[in-house]
Short mmCIF file of C-alpha atoms in Angstrom, two decimals:
data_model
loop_
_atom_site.label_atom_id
_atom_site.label_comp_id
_atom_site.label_asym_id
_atom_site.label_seq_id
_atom_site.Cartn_x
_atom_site.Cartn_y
_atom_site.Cartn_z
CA UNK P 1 30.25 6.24 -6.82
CA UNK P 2 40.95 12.65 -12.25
CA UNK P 3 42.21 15.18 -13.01
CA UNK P 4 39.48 16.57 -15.05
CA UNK P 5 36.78 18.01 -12.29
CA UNK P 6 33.97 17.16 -14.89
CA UNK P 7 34.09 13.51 -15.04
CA UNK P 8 35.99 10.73 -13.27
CA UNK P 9 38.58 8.85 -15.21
CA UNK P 10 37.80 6.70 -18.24
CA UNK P 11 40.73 3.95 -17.17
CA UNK P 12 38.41 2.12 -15.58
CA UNK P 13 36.84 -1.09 -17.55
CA UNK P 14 33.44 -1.34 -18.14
CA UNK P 15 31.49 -4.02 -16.41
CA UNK P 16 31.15 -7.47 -18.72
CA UNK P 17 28.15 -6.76 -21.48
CA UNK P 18 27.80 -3.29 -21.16
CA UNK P 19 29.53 -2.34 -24.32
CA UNK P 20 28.21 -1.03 -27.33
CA UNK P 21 26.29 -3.19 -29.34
CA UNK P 22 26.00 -6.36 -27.49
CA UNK P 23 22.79 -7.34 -26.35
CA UNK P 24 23.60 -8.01 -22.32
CA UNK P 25 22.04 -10.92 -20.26
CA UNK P 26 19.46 -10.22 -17.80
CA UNK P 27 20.83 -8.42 -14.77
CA UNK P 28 19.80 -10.17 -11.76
CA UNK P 29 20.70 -14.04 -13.16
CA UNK P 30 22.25 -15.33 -9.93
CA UNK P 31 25.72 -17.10 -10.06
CA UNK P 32 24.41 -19.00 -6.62
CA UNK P 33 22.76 -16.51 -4.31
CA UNK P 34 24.58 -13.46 -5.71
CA UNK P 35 23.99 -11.90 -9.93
CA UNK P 36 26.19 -12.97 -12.33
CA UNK P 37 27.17 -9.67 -13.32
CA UNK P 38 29.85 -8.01 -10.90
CA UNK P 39 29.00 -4.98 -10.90
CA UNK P 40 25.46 -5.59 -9.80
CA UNK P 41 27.53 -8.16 -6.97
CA UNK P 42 29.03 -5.48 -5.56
CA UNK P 43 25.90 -3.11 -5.59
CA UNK P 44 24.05 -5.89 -4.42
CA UNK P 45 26.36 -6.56 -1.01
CA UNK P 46 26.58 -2.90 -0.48
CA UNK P 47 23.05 -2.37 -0.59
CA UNK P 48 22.47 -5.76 1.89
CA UNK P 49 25.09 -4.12 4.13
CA UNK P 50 23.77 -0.68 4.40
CA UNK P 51 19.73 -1.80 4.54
CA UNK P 52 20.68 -4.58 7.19
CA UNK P 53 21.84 -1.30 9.35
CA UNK P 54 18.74 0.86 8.78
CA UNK P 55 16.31 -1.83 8.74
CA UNK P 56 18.07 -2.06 12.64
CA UNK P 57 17.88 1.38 13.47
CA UNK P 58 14.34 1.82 12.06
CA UNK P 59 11.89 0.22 14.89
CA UNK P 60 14.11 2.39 17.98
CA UNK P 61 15.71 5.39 16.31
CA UNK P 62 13.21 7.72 17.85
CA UNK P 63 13.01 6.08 20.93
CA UNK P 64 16.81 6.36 21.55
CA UNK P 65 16.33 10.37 21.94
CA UNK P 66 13.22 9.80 23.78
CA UNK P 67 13.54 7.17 26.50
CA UNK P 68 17.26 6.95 26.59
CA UNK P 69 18.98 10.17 26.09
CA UNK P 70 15.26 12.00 27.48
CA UNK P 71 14.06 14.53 24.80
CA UNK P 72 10.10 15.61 24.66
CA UNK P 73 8.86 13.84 21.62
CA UNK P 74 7.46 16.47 19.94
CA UNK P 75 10.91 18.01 19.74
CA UNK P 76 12.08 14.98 18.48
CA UNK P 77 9.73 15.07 15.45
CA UNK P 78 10.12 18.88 14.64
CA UNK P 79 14.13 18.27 14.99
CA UNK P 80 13.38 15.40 12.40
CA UNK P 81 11.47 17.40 10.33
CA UNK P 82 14.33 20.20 9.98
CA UNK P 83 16.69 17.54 9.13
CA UNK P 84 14.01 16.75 6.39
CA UNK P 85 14.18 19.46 4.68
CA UNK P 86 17.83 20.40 4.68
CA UNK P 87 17.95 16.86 2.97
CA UNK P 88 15.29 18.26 -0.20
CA UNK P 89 17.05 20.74 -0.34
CA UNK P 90 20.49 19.59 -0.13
CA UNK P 91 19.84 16.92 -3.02
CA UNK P 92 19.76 19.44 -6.23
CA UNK P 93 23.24 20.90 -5.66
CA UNK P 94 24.59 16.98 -4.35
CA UNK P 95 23.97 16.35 -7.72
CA UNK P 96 25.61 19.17 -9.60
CA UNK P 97 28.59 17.73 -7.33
CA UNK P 98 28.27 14.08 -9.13
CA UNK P 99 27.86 15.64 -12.44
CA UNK P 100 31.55 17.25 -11.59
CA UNK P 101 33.43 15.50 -9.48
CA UNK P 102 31.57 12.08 -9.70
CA UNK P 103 29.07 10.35 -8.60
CA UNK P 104 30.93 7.43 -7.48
CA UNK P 105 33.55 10.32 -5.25
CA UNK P 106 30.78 12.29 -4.00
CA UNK P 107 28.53 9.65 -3.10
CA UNK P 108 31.21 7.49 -1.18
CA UNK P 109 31.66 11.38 0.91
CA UNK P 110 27.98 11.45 1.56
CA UNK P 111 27.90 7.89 2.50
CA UNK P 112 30.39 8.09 4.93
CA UNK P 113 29.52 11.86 6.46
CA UNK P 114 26.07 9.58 7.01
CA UNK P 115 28.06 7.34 9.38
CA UNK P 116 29.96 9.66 11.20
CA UNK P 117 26.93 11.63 12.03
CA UNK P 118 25.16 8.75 12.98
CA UNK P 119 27.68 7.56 15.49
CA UNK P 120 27.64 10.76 16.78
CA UNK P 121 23.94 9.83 18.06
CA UNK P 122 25.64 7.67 21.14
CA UNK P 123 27.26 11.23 21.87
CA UNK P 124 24.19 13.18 22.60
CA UNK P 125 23.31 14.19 25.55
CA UNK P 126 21.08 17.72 24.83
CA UNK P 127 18.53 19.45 22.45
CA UNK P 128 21.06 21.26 20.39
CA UNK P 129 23.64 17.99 20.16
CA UNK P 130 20.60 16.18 18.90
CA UNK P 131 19.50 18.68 15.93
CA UNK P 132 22.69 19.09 15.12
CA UNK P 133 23.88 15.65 14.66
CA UNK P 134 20.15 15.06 12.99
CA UNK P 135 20.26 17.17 10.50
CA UNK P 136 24.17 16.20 9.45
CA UNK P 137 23.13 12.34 8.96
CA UNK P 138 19.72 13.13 8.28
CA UNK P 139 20.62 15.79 5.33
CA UNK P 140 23.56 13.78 4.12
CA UNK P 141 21.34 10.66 3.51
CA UNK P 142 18.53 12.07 1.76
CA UNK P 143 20.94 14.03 -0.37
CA UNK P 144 22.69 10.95 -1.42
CA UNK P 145 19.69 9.48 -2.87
CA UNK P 146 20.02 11.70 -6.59
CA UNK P 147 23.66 10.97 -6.50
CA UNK P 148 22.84 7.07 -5.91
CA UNK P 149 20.11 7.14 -8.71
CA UNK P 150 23.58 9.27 -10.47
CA UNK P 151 25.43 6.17 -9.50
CA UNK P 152 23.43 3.87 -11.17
CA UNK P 153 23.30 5.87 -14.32
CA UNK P 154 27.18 5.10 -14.47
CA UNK P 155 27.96 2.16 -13.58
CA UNK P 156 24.70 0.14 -14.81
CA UNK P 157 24.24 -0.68 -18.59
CA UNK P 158 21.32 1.47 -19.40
CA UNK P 159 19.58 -1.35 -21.10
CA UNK P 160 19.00 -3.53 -17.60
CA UNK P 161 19.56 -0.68 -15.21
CA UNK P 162 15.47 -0.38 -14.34
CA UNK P 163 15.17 -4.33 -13.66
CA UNK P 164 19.09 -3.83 -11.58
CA UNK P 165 17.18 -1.41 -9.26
CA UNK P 166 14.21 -3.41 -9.24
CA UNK P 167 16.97 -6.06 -7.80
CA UNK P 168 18.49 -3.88 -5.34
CA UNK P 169 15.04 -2.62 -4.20
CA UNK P 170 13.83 -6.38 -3.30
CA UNK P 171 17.66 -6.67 -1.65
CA UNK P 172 17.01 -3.74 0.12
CA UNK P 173 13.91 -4.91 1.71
CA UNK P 174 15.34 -8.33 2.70
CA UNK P 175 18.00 -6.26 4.35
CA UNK P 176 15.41 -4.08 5.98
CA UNK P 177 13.45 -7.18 7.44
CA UNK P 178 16.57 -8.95 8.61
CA UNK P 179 17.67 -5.91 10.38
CA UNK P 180 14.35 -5.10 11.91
CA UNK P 181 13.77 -8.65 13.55
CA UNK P 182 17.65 -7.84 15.15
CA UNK P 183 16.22 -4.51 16.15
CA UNK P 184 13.24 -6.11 17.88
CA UNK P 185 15.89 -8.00 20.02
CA UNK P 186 17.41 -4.46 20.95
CA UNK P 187 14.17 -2.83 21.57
CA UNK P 188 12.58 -5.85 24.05
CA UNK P 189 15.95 -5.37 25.98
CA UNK P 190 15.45 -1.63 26.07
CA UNK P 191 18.96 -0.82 27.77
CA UNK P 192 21.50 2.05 26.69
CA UNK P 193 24.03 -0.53 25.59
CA UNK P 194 21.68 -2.63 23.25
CA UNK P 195 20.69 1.56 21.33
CA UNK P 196 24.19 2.57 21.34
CA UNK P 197 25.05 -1.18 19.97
CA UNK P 198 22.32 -0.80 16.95
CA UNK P 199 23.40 2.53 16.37
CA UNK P 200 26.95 1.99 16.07
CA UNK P 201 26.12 -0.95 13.91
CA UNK P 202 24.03 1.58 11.76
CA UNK P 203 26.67 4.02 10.92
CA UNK P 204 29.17 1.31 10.10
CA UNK P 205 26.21 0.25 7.39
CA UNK P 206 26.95 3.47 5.64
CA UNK P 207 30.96 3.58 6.30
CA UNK P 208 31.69 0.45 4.93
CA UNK P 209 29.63 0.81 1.26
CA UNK P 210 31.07 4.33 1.31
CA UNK P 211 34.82 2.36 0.70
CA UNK P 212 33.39 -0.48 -1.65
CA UNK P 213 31.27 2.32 -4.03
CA UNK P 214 34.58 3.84 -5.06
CA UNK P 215 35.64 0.50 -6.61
CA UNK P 216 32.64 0.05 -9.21
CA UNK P 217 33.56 0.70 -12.61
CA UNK P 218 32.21 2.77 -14.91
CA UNK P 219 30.20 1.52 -17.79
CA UNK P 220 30.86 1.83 -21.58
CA UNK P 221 28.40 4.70 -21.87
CA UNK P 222 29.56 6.64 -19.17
CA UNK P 223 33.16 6.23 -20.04
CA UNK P 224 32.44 7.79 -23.56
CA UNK P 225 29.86 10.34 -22.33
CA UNK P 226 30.71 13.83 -22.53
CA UNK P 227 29.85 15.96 -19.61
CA UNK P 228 28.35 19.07 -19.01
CA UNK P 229 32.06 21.46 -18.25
CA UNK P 230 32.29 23.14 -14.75
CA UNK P 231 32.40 26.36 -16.97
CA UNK P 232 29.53 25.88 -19.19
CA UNK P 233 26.92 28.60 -18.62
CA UNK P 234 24.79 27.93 -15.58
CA UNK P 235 21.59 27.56 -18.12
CA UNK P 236 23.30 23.94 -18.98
CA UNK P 237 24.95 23.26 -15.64
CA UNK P 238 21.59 23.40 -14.08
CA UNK P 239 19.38 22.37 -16.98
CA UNK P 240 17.37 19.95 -14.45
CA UNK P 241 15.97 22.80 -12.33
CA UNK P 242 14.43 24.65 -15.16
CA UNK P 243 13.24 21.68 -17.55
CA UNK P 244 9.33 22.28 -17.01
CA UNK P 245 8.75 19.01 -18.63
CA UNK P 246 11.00 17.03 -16.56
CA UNK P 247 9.82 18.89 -12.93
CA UNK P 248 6.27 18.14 -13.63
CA UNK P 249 7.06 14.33 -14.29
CA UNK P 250 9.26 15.12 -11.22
CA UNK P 251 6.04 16.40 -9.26
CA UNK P 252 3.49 13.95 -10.44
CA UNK P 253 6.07 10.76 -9.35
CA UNK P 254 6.21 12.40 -5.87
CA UNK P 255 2.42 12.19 -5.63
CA UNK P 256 2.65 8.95 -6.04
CA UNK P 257 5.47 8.24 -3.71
CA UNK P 258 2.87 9.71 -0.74
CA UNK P 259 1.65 5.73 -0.63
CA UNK P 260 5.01 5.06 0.90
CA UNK P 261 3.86 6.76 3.61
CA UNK P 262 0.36 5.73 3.64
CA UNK P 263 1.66 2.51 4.46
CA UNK P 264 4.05 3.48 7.24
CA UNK P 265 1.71 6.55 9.17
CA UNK P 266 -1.83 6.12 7.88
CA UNK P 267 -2.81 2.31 7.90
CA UNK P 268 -0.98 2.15 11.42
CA UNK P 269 -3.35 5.32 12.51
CA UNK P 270 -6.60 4.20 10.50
CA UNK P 271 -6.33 0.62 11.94
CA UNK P 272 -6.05 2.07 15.65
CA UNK P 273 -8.84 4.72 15.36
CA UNK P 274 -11.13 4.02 12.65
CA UNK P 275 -11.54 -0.17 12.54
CA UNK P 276 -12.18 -3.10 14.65
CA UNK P 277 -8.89 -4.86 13.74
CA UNK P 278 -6.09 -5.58 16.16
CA UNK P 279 -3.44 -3.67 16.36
CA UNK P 280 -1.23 -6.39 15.08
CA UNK P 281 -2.67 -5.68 11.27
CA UNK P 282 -0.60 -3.14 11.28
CA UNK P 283 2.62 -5.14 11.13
CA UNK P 284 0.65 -8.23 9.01
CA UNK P 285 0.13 -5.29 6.46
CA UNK P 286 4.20 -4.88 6.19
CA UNK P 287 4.85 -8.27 6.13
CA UNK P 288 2.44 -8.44 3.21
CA UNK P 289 4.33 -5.79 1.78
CA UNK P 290 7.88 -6.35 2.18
CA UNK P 291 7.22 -10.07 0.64
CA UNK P 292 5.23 -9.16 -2.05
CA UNK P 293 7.36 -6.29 -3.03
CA UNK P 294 10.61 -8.49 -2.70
CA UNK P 295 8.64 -11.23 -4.86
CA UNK P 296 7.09 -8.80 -7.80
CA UNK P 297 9.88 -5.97 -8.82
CA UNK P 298 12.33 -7.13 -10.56
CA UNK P 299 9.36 -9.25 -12.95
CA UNK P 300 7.30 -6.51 -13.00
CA UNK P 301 10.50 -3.71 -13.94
CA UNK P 302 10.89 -6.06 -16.86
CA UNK P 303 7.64 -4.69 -18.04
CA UNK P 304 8.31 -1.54 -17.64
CA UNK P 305 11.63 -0.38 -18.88
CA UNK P 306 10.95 1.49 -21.81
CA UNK P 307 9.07 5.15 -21.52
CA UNK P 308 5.14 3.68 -23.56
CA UNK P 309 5.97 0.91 -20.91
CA UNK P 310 6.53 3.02 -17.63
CA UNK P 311 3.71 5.29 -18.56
CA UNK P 312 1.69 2.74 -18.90
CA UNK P 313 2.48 1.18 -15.52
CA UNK P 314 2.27 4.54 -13.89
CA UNK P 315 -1.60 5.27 -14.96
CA UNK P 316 -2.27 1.70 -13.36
CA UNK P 317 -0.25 3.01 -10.79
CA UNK P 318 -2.77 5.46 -10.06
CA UNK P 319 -5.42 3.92 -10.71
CA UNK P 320 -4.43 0.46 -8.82
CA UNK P 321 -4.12 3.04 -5.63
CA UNK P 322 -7.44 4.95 -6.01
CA UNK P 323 -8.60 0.68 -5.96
CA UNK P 324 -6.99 0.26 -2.33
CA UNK P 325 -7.97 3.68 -1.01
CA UNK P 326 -11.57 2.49 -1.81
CA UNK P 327 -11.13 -0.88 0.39
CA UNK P 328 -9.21 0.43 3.02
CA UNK P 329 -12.38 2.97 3.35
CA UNK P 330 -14.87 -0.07 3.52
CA UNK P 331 -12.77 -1.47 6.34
CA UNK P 332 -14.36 0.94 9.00
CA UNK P 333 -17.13 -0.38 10.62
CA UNK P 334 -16.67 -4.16 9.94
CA UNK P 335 -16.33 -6.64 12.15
CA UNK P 336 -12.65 -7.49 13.59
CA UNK P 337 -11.98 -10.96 11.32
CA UNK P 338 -13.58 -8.78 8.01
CA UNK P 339 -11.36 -5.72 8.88
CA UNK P 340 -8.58 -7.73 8.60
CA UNK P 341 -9.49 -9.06 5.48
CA UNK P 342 -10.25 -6.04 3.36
CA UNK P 343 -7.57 -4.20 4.75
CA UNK P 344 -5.19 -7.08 3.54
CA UNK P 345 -6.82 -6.70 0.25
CA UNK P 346 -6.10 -3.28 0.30
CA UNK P 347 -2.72 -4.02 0.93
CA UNK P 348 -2.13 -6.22 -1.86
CA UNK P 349 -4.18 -4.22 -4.36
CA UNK P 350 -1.48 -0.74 -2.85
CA UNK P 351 1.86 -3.69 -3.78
CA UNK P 352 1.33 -3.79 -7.00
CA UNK P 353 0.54 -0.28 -7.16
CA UNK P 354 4.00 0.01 -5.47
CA UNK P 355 5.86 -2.00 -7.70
CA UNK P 356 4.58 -0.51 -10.95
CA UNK P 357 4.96 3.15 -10.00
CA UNK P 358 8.95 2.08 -8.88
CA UNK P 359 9.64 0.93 -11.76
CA UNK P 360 8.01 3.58 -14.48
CA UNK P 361 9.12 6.03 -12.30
CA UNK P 362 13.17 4.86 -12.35
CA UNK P 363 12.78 4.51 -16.20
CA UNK P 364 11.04 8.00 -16.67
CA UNK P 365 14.14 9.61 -13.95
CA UNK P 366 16.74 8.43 -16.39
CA UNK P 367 14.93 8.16 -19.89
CA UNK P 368 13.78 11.95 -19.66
CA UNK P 369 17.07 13.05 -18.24
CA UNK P 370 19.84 14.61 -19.90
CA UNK P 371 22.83 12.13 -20.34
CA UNK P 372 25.46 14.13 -19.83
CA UNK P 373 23.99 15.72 -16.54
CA UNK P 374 22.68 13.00 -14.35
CA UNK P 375 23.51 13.98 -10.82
CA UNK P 376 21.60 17.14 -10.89
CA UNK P 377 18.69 15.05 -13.19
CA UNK P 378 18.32 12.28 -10.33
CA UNK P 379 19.34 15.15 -7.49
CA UNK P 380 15.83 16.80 -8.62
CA UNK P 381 13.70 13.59 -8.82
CA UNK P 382 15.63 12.14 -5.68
CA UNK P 383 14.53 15.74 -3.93
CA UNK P 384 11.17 15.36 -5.33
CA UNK P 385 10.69 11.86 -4.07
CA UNK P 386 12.17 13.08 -0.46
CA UNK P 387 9.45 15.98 -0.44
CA UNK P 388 6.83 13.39 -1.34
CA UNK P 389 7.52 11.53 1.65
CA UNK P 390 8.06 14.41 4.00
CA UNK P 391 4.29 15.67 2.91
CA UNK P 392 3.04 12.44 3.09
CA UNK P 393 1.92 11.97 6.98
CA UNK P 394 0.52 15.35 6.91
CA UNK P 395 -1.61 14.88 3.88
CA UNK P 396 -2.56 11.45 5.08
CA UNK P 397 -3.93 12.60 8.35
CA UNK P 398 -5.49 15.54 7.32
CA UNK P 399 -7.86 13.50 4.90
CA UNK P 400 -8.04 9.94 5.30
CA UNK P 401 -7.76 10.25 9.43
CA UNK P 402 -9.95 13.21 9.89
CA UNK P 403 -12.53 12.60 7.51
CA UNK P 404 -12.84 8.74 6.93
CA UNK P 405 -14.40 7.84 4.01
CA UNK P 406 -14.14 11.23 2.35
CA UNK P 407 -10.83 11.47 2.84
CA UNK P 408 -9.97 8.00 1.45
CA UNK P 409 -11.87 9.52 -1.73
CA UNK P 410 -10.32 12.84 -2.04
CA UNK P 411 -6.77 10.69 -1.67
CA UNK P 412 -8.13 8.18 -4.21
CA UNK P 413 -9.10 10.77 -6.39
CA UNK P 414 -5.64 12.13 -6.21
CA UNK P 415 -3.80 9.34 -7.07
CA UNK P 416 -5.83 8.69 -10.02
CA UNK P 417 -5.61 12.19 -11.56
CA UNK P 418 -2.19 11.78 -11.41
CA UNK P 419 -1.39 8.51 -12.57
CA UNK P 420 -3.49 10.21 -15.92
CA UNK P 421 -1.11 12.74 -16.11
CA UNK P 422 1.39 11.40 -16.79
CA UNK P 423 1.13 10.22 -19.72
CA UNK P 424 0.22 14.20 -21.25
CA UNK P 425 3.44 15.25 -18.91
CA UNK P 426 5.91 12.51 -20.89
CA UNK P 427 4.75 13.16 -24.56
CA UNK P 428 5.39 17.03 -23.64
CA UNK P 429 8.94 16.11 -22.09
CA UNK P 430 9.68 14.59 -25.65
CA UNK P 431 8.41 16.86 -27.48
CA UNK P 432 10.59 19.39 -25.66
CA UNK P 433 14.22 18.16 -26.79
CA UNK P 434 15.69 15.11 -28.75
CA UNK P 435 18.46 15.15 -26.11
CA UNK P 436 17.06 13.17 -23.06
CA UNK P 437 18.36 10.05 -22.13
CA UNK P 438 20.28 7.15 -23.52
CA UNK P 439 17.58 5.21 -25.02
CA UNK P 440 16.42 3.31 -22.39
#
């Protein structure tokens, strides 16, 4: 992201500050528009390459198979949601794959499958082609998200790696808003060339990092680390899937991930059906979002880096989204201009929500991990996090659009109990074993 199928080799230098003992300089100080570090350079233009591409693709992916290549819609959205869950349940054994081969190797395959299945879009041309290439670039890409959070967990100092992701987060959304402006362009001409042209551009987004990742270096820690061996008994090979502790951090963090979705499906749907706002709230609200978000995480990951810290953040978390559940509910029935407003509220109250429960929820993927098994550590919590998201729209719809105000409570209620438990689920995860993380 050798020789020895365990690790990858140890001849590569660590990064600048990331050896033992030396306190290292914040990780996002810019040397001019890019960090100082260059490590987190390169992570940083990969990242702007690859989210540029999606952030394209994202406002005319489905309506490439719908009004260009001529697929029913609803077969378009049960074909996505196969794809779905091959990628859960493709992430746990990606990142037994990083833990032995490396996650810098295996990652830069993933990557790069994801672009050659998503050219193969512009070769579609019936039902079967489509699920097929789906689920390929589909599967591939959700896999790769343990064996990125794997990645990390080499290359990245442990001491700054939360407030580096916080950095590559607010890069990421940049990239995404850039790219979805282009994609506009694409989707007001609405012509074959101008889909195939975006998606093209869109799997060269994940070719191109897939040849840079292979050049980061490893850092200090993971140089020295000792892995768990190919031929250790499959109790430690696969420690991740059976750590109770860690699984039901795992599951409480992908409660919380469900607002990802309540941004993207519900507030679209609840604006439309249930409030007197225009319709054009619905983009104001990601706006709001994506500048907020690029504005808050890294300061706020600061906070939040150590495990008292991320639990802490993760109860307001919960708490801070029960808040915006509450105001979104009020918005129904108020007048257009008031709608707006309290829904906008909302929206900022559900950011900082956002950018707490990002943070704790990086540090408490690594801290409560075991060290010398990362890729199947973050290939659980990535597939926990993917499962979140894939349950969101349903569980979204089925309370908040249904039911209105009840819903919004039942959801607020939700997010509160669980931003509580965490704190009961992290002191039992300690208590468990003295061998988790790295001291972050």
């Amino acid at each position: 992201m050798t020789t020895t199928p365990t690790s990858e080799s140890a001849s590569d230098s660590p990064p600048s500050g990331s050896s033992a003992g030396t306190a290292p300089a914040p990780a996002t100080r810019a040397a001019g528009l890019l960090p100082a570090d260059p490590v987190l350079r390169r992570a940083t233009v990969l990242t702007a390459f690859n989210s540029l591409g999606n952030g394209l693709y994202f406002p005319l992916g489905a309506l490439y198979f719908t009004r260009i290549v001529g697929l029913d819609a609803t077969s378009v959205g049960l074909g996505m949601t196969v794809a779905g869950l091959v990628g859960v349940a493709a992430g746990i054994p990606a990142g037994r794959a990083a833990d032995r081969w490396g996650a810098r190797r295996v990652g830069s395959l993933l990557w790069g499958g994801t672009g050659f299945a998503t050219a193969a879009y512009v070769l579609v041309h019936s039902y079967v082609g489509f699920v097929l290439a789906v689920v390929c670039a589909t599967g591939l890409q959700m896999a790769s998200r343990g064996v990125q959070g794997a990645l990390y967990a080499d290359v990245l100092p442990a001491a700054t790696r939360v407030e580096a992701r916080a950095y590559l987060r607010m890069v990421t959304n940049v990239g995404m808003g850039v790219g979805g402006v282009f994609g506009a362009i694409a989707l007001q001409l609405d012509t074959r060339g101008a889909y195939m042209t975006v998606i093209l551009v869109n799997a060269l987004s994940f070719a191109v990092p897939a040849l840079m990742v292979r050049r980061l270096p490893l850092a200090a820690h993971a140089i020295d680390r000792v892995p768990v061996a190919a031929d250790a008994p499959a109790a430690d090979r696969w420690r991740a899937v059976r750590d109770l502790p860690f699984l039901a951090v795992t599951v409480l963090n992908s409660a919380l991930v469900v607002q990802y979705t309540l941004s993207e499906v519900g507030l679209p749907l609840w604006i439309v059906e249930r409030t007197e706002a225009p319709r054009w709230t619905a983009a104001l609200l990601m706006i709001v979002n994506c500048v907020l978000v690029a504005l808050l995480q890294v300061r706020v990951a600061r906070r939040a880096s150590q495990v008292h810290s991320a639990v802490r953040a993760m109860g307001w978390a919960g708490l801070l989204l029960a808040a915006a559940c509450a105001v979104y509910a009020l918005s129904a029935g108020l007048s257009p201009v008031w709608a707006v407003l309290a829904l906008t509220a909302g929206a900022v109250v559900q950011v900082f929500a956002e950018v707490l429960s990002a943070s704790g929820g990086w540090t408490l993927g690594y801290a409560l991990a075991d060290a010398r098994a990362h890729g199947v550590y973050q290939g659980v919590f990535g597939a926990g996090m993917s499962a979140g998201m894939m349950a969101g729209p349903a569980l979204v719809t089925v309370t908040a659009i249904q039911h209105g105000t009840a819903g919004w409570a039942v959801l607020g209620v939700l997010f509160a109990v669980v931003g509580v438990a965490v704190a009961p689920a992290v002191r039992w995860a300690q208590l468990d074993g003295d061998w988790r993380g790295e001291g972050v």
